[in-house]
Short mmCIF file of C-alpha atoms and ligand atoms in Angstrom, two decimals:
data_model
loop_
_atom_site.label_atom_id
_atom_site.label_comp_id
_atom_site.label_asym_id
_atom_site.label_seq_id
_atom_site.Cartn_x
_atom_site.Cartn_y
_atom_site.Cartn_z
CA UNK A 1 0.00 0.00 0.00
CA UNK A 2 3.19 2.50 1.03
CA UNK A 3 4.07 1.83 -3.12
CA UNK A 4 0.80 2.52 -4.03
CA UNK A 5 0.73 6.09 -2.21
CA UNK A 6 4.39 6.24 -3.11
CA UNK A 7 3.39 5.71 -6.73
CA UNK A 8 0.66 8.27 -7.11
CA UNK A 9 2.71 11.19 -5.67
CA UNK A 10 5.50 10.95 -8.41
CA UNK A 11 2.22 11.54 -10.63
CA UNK A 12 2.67 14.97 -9.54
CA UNK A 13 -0.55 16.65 -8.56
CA UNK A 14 -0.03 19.92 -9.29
CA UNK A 15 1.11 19.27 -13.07
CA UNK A 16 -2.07 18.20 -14.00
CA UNK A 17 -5.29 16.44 -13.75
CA UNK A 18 -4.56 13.45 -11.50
CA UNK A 19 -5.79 10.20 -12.15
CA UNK A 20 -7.96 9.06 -9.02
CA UNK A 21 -6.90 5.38 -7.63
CA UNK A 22 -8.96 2.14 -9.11
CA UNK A 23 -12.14 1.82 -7.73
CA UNK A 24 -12.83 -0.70 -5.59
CA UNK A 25 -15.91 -2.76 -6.33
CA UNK A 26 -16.09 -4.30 -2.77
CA UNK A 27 -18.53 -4.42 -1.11
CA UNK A 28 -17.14 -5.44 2.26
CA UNK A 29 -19.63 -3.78 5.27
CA UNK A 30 -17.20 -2.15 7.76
CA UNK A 31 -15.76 -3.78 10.35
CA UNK A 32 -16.87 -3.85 13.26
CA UNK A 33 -13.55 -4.17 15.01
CA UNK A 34 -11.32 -1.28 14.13
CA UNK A 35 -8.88 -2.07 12.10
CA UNK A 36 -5.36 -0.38 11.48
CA UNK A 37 -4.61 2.40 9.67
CA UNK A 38 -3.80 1.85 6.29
CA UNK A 39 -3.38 4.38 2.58
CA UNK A 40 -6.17 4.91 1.18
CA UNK A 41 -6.62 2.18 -2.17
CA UNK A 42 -9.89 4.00 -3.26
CA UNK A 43 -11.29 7.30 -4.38
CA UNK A 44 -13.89 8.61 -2.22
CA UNK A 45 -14.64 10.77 -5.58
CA UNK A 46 -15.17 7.70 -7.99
CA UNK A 47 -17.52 5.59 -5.31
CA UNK A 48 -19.60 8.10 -4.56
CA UNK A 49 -23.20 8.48 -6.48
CA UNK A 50 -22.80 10.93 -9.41
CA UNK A 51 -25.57 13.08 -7.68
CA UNK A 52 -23.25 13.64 -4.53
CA UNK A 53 -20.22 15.36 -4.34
CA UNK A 54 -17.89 14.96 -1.74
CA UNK A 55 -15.78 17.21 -0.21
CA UNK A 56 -12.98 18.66 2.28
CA UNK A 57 -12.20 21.95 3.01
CA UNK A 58 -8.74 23.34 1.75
CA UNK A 59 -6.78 24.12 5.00
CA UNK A 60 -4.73 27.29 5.61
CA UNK A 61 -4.76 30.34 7.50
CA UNK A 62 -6.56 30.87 10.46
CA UNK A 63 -5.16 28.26 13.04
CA UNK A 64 -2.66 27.60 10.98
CA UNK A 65 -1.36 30.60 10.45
CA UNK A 66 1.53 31.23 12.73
CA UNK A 67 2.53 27.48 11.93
CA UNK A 68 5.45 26.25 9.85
CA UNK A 69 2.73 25.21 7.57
CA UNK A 70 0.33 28.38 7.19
CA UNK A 71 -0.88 27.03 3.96
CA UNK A 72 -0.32 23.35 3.17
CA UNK A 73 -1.46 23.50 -0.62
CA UNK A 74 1.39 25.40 -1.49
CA UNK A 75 3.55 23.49 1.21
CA UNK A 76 2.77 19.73 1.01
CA UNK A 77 2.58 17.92 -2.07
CA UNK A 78 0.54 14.75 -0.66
CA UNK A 79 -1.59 16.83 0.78
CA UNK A 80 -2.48 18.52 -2.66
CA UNK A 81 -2.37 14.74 -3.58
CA UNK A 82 -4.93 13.79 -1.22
CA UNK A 83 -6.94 16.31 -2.37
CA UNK A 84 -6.46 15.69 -5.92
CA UNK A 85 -7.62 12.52 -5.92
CA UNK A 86 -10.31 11.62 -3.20
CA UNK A 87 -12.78 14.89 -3.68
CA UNK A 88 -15.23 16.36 -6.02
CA UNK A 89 -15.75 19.52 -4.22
CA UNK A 90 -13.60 22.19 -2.00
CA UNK A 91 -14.11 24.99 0.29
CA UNK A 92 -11.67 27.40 1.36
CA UNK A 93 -11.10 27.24 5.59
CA UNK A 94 -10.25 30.60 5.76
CA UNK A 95 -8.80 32.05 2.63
CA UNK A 96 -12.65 33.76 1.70
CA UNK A 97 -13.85 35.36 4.99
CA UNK A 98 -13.19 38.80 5.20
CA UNK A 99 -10.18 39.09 7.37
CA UNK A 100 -8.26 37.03 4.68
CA UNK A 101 -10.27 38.56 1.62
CA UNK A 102 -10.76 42.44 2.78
CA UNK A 103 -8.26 42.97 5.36
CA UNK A 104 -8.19 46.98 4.61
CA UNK A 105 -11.37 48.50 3.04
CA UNK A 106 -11.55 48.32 -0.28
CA UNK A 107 -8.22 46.47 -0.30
CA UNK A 108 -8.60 42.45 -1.65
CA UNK A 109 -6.55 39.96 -1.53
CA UNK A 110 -7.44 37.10 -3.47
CA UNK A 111 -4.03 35.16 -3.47
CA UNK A 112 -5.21 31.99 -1.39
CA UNK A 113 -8.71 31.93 -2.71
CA UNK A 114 -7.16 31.94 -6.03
CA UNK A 115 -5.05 29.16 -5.54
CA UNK A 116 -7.53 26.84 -4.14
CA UNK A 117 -10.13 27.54 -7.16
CA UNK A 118 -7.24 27.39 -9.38
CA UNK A 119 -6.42 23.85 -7.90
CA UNK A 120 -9.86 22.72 -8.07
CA UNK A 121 -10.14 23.37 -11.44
CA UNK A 122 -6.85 21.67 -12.51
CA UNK A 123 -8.50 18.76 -10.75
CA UNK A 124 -12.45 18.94 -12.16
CA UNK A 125 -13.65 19.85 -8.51
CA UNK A 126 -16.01 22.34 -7.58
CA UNK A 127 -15.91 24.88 -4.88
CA UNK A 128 -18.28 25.93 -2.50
CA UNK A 129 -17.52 29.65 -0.92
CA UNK A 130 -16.98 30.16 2.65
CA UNK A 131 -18.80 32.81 3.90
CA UNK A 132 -19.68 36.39 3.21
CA UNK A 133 -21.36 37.24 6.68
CA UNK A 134 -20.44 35.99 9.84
CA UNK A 135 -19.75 37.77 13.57
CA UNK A 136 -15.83 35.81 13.56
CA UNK A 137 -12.35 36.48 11.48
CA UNK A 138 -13.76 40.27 10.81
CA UNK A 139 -11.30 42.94 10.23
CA UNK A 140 -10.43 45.48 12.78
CA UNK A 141 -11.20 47.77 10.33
CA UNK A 142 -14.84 46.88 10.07
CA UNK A 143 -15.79 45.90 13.25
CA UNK A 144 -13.91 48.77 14.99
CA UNK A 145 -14.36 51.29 12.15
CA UNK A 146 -17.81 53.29 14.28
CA UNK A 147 -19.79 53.17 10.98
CA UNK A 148 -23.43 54.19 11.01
CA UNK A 149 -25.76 51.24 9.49
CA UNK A 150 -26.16 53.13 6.21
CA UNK A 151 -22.11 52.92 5.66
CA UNK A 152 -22.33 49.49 6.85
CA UNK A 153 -24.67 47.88 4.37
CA UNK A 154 -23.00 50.18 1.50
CA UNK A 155 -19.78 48.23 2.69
CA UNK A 156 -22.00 44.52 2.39
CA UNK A 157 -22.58 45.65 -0.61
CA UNK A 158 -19.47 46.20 -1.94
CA UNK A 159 -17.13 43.50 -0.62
CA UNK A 160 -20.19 41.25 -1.54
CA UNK A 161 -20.46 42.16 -5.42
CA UNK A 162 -16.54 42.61 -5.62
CA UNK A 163 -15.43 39.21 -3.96
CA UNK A 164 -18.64 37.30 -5.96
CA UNK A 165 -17.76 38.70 -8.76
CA UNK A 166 -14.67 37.89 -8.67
CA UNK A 167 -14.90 34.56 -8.71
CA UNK A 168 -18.29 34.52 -11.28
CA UNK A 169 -18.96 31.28 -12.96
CA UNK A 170 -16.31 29.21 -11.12
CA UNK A 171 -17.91 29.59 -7.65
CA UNK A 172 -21.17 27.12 -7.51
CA UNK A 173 -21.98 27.18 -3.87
CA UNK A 174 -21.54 30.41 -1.48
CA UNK A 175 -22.16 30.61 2.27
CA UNK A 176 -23.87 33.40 1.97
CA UNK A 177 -25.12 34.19 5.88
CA UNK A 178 -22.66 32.18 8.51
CA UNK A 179 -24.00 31.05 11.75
CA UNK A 180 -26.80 34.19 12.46
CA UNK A 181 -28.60 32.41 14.84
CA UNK A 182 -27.66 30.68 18.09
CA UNK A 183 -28.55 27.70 19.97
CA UNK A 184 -31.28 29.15 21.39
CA UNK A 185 -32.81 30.70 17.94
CA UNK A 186 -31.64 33.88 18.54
CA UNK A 187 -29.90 36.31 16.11
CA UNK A 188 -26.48 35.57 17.32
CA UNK A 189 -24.99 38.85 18.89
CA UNK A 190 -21.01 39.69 17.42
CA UNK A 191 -21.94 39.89 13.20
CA UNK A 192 -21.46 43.35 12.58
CA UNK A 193 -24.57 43.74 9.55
CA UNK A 194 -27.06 41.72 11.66
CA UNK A 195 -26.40 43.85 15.11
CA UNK A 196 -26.82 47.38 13.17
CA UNK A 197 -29.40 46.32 10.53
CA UNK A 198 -31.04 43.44 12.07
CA UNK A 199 -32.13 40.27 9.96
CA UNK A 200 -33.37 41.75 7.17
CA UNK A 201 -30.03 42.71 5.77
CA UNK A 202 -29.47 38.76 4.94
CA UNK A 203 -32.35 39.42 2.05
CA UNK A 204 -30.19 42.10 0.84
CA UNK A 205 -26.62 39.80 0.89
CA UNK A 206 -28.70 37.25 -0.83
CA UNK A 207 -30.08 39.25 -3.68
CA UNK A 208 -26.86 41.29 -3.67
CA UNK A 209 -24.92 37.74 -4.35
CA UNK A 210 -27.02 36.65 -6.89
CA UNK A 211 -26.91 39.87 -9.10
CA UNK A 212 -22.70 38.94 -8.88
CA UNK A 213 -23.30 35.85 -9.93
CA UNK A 214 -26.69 34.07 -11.28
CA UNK A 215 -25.37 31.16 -11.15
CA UNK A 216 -23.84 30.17 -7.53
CA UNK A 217 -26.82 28.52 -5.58
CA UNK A 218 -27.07 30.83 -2.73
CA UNK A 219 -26.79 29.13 1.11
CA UNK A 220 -27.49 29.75 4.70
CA UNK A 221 -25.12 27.72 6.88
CA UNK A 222 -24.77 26.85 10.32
CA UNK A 223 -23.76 24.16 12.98
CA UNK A 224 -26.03 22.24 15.78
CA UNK A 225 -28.71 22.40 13.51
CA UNK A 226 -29.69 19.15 13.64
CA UNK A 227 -29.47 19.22 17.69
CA UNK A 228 -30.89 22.68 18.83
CA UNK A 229 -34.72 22.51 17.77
CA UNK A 230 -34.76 26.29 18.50
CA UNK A 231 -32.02 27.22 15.81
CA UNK A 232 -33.55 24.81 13.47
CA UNK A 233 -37.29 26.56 13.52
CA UNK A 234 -35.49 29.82 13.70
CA UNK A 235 -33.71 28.99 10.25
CA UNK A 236 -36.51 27.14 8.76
CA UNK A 237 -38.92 30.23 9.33
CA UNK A 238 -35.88 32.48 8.12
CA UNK A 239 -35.51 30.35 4.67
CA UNK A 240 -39.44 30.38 4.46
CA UNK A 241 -40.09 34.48 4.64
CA UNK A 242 -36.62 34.39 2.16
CA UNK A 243 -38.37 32.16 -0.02
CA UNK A 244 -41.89 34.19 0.38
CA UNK A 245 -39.83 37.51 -0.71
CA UNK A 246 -38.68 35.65 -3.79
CA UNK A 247 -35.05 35.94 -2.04
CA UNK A 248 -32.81 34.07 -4.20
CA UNK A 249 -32.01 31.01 -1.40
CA UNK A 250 -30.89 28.41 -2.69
CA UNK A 251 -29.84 26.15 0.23
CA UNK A 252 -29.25 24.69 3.94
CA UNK A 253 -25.74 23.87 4.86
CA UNK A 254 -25.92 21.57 7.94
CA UNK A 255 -22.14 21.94 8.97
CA UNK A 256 -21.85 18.81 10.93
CA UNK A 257 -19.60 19.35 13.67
CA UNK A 258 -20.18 16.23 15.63
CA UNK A 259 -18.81 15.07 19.20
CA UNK A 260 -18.23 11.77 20.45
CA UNK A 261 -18.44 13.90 23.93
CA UNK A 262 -22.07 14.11 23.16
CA UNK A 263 -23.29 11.03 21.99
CA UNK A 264 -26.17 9.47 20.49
CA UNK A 265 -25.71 10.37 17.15
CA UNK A 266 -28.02 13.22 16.29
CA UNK A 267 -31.13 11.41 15.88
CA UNK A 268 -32.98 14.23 14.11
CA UNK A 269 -29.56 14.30 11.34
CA UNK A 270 -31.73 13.21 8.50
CA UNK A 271 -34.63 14.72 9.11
CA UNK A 272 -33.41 18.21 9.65
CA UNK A 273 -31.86 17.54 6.04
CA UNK A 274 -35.37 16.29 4.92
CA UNK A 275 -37.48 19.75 6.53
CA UNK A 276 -34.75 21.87 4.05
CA UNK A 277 -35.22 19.66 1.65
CA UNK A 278 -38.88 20.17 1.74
CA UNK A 279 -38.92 24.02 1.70
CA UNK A 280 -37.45 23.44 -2.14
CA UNK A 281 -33.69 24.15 -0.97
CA UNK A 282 -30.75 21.84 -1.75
CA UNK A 283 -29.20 20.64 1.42
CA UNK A 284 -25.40 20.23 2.14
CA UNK A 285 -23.30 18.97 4.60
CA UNK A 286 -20.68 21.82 4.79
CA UNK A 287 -18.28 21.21 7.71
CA UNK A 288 -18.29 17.27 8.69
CA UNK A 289 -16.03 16.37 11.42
CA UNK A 290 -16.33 14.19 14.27
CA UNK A 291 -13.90 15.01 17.56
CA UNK A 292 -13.02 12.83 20.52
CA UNK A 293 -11.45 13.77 24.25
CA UNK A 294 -7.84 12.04 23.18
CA UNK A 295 -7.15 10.86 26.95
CA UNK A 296 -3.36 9.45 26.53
CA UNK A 297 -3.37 11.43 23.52
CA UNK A 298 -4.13 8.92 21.32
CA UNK A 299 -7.84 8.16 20.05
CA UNK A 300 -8.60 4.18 21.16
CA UNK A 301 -9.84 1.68 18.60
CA UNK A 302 -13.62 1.81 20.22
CA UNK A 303 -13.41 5.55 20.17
CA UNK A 304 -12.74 4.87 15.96
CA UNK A 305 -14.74 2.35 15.80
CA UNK A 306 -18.16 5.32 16.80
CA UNK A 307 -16.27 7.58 15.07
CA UNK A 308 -16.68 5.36 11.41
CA UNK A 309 -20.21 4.72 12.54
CA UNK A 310 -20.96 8.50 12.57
CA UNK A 311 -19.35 9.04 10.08
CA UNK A 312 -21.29 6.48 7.96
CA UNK A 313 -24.63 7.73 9.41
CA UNK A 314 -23.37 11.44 8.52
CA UNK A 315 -23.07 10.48 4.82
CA UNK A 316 -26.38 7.70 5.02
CA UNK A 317 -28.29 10.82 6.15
CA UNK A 318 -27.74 12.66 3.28
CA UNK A 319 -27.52 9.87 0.76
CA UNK A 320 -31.68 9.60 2.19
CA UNK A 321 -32.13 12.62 1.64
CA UNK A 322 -32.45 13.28 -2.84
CA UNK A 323 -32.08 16.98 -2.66
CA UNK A 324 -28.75 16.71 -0.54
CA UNK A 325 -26.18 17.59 -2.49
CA UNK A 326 -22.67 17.16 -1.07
CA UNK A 327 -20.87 16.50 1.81
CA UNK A 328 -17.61 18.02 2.51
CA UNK A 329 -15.65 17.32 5.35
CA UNK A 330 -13.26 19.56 7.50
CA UNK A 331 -9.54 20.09 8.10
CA UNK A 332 -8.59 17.39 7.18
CA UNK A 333 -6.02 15.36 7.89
CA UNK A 334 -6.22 15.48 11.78
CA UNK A 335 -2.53 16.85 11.76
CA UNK A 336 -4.37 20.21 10.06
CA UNK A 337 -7.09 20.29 11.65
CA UNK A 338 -8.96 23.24 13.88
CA UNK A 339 -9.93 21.36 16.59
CA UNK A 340 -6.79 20.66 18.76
CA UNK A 341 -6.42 24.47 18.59
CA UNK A 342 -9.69 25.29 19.78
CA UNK A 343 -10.77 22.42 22.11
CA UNK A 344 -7.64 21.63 24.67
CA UNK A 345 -7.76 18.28 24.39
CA UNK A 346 -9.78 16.86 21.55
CA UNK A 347 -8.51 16.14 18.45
CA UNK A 348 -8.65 13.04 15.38
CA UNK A 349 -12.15 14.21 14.15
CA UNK A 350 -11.18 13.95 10.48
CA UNK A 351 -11.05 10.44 8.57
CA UNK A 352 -7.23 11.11 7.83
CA UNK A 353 -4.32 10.65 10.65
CA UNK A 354 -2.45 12.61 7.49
CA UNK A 355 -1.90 12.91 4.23
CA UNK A 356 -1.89 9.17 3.22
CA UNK A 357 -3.15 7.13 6.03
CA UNK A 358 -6.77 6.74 6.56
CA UNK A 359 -8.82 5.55 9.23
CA UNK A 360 -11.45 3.67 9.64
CA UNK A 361 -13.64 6.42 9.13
CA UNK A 362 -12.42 6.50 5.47
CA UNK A 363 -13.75 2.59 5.29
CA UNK A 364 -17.00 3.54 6.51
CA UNK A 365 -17.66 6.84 3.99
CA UNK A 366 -16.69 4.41 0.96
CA UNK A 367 -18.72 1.74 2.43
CA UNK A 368 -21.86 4.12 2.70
CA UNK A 369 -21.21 5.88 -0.50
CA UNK A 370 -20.83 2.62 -2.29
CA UNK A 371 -24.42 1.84 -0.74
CA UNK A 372 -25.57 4.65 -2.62
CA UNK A 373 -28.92 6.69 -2.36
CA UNK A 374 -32.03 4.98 -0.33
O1 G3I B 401 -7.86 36.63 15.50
C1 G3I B 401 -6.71 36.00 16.07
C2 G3I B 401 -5.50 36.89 15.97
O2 G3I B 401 -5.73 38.05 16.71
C3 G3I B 401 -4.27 36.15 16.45
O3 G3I B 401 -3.13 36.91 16.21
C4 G3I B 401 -4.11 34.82 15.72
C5 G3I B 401 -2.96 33.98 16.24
O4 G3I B 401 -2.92 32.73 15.57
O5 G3I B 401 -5.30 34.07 15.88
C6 G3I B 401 -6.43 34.74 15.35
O6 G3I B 401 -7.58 33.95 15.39
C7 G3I B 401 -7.59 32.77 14.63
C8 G3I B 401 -8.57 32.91 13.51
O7 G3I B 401 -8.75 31.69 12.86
C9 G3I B 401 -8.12 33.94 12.48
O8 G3I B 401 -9.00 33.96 11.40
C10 G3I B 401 -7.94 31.64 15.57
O9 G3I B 401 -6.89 31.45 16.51
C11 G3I B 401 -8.19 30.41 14.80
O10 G3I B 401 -8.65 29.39 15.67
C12 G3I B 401 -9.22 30.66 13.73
O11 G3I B 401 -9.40 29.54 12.99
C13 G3I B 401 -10.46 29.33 12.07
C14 G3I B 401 -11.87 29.61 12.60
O12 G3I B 401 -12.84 29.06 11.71
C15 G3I B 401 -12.18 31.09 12.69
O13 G3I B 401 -12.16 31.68 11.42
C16 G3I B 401 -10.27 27.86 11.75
O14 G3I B 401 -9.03 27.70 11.06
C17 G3I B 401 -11.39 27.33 10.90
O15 G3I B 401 -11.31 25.93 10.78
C18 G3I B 401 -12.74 27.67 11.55
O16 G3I B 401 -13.76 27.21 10.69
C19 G3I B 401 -15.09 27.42 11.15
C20 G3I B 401 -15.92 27.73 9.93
O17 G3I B 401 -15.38 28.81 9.22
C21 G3I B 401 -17.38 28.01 10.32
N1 G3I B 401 -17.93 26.93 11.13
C22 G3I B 401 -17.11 26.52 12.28
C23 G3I B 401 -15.69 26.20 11.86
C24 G3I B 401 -14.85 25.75 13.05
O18 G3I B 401 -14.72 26.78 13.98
#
C-alpha cells in the first residue's frame, strides 16, 4: 500500500489532472472491530453516487497561520495529492472570509482563494464559498471602524459584489449568511450587519450575491442544527419568509460538527436535512467532522470504531435525503485540523491521521457511499 501512495505522488498533482486510484468494487460492510490504519486504495470521488459530491475543506490560515505550515497547498505535495484525488468539491477554511479577503477597506486579496479555485479546477472539482457574513475572522477595520448602518450595508454591498464577482462562474456554492442564529434561535450577537441592521439585511446579501453571480446557488449555513430545535425553527422560518420575498435562497448547509463527547448520534440528522429539503432548498453537509477527548493522547480503537459509525450515518443521512447535495468534510487530515487548537484536548475528528493514512472512518464513507442513495 506505502508503493501505491508512493506511486501516485510521483504523478505529480499539481502538473495536471490526477488520475484518481482504481475503484474498488467491494462491497465489504465495515468492520466492526477497528482495524489499522492503512493508505487509502480508493477514491472517495469515484464511489460516490454521481448526484453527490464529496468534499474537504482546503486548509490554511486561520489556526494555521503562525505554523510552519500556514498554507499546506502550497507546502505539502501529498496533501495537494490527497486532495487531488479523493474529492469532487472544495471549500476554502479561511482564505474567503473577510479578514483574509478584505483585510483593509476596499483592499482584496485574493491570493489563497485563487489558488484553491485554481487547484480545483486543474482537478475537475467544484468549490463551495466560505462565507460572506459571519460575527468571527472580521477585520479590525470593520468591526472597529464606528460606521453608522447606512455605511455598513453600503460596505455589504461592496465586498459582496466585488469578492462574488470575482470569482463569477467558477464559484457554484456560497455561504452566503454564517451562523446568524444561536442555539437558542436567537440572532447571534457579534456579526457586525445583523447587530446594526437586524435580519433583514441577509435578504439584501442574498439578492446582492445573486446579481454577482446568477449562477452560484445561494446558502445559509450553520452548525447544531440538527441538535438545537430552536435554531432549526429559527432557520426554517428564516428560509421560508426568504423564499416568500422571492429571495434568491438556494440552500441549507448543515455543517456537521459532531462530538463523540455528546453522543447518540443526532437522531434528528436526517430529518433536519429532509425539513430543508422540503422548503425546495438543496441541502449540504458543509463542515463534517467528528472530535473525541484524546485521553493518553491517542484516540482508542472503540473511540474509531463510533467515530466510522458517525461518520457512515453522517453520509447515510444525506444519501436519504435526494435533494442533498454534497458533503464536505473539515480540516482534514487530523494533523491540520482546527480542533486541537480550539478544544484543549480533543482532536482526530477527520477520517485522515495525514496525508496518506486513513482511518477507519475513510472505510466507513466508501462503504456508505458505495451503498448509494435509499
Ligand atoms: O484573531 C486572532 C489573531 O488576533 C491572532 O493573532 C491569531 C494567532 O494565531 O489568531 C487569530 O484567530 C484565529 C482565527 O482563525 C483567524 O481567522 C484563531 O486562533 C483560529 O482558531 C481561527 O481559525 C479558524 C476559525 O474558523 C475562525 O475563522 C479555523 O481555522 C477554521 O477551521 C474555523 O472554521 C469554522 C468555519 O469557518 C465556520 N464553522 C465553524 C468552523 C470551526 O470553527
Amino acid at each position: 500500500m506505502v508503493a501505491t501512495v508512493v506511486a501516485l505522488l510521483a504523478l505529480g498533482a499539481c502538473t495536471g489532472p490526477a488520475e484518481p486510484p482504481p475503484t474498488s468494487t467491494s462491497t465489504e460492510p465495515v468492520a466492526s472491530e477497528p482495524r489499522p490504519s492503512a493508505s487509502p486504495t480508493v477514491s472517495l470521488r469515484t464511489v460516490a453516487p454521481k448526484d453527490l459530491l464529496i468534499g474537504s475543506s482546503v486548509v490554511g490560515g486561520g489556526h494555521l497561520s503562525g505554523t510552519d505550515h500556514p498554507q499546506p497547498l502550497e507546502s505539502d505535495a501529498a496533501y495537494r495529492q490527497l486532495l487531488a484525488t479523493q474529492f469532487a468539491t472544495l471549500t476554502p477554511e479561511n482564505a474567503l472570509k473577510w479578514a483574509s479577503v478584505e483585510p483593509a477597506r476596499d483592499t482584496y486579496d485574493f491570493a489563497a482563494g485563487d489558488a484553491a479555485v485554481a487547484f480545483a479546477e486543474q482537478h475537475g472539482e467544484q468549490v463551495r464559498g466560505h462565507n460572506l457574513m459571519w460575527h468571527q475572522s472580521n477585520p479590525a477595520w470593520l468591526t472597529e471602524g464606528g460606521f453608522t448602518p447606512d455605511q455598513l450595508r453600503q460596505i455589504l454591498h461592496d465586498h459582496i459584489s466585488t469578492v462574488v464577482g470575482h470569482y463569477r462562474g467558477r464559484i457554484a456554492a456560497w455561504d452566503v449568511a454564517n451562523e446568524i442564529f444561536d442555539d437558542y434561535g436567537r440572532l447571534q450577537a457579534g456579526d457586525p450587519f445583523t447587530d446594526a441592521l437586524g435580519v433583514g439585511i441577509v435578504a439584501d446579501a442574498f439578492r446582492w450575491a445573486h446579481e454577482a453571480d446568477p449562477a452560484a446557488v445561494l446558502y445559509l449555513n450553520d452548525y447544531n442544527v440538527e441538535s438545537s430545535a430552536a435554531k432549526r425553527q429559527a432557520y426554517l422560518d428564516l428560509a421560508r419568509q426568504l423564499l416568500a420575498q422571492g429571495v434568491p435562497l438556494g440552500g441549507m448547509g448543515i455543517q456537521g460538527h459532531l462530538s463523540l463527547q455528546y453522543p447518540p448520534f443526532p437522531p434528528d440528522f436526517r430529518s433536519t436535512l429532509q425539513a430543508f429539503a422540503d422548503l425546495g432548498l438543496d441541502v449540504a453537509i458543509t463542515e463534517l467532522d467528528v472530535r473525541m477527548a484524546l485521553t493518553g493522547g491517542e484516540a482508542t480503537g472503540d473511540q474509531l470504531a463510533t467515530q466510522a459509525d458517525w461518520y457512515r450515518q453522517a453520509v447515510a443521512g444525506c444519501l436519504a435525503v435526494a435533494r442533498c447535495v454534497s458533503v464536505t468534510m473539515w480540516g482534514l487530515p487530523d494533523t491540520y485540523s482546527w480542533v486541537p487548537a480550539t478544544f484543549t484536548g480533543q482532536g482526530a475528528a477527520t477520517p485522515f491521521i495525514d496525508d496518506s493514512t486513513a482511518k477507519p472512518a475513510f472505510d466507513a464513507l466508501v462503504a456508505a457511499l458505495q451503498a448509494g442513495r435509499t
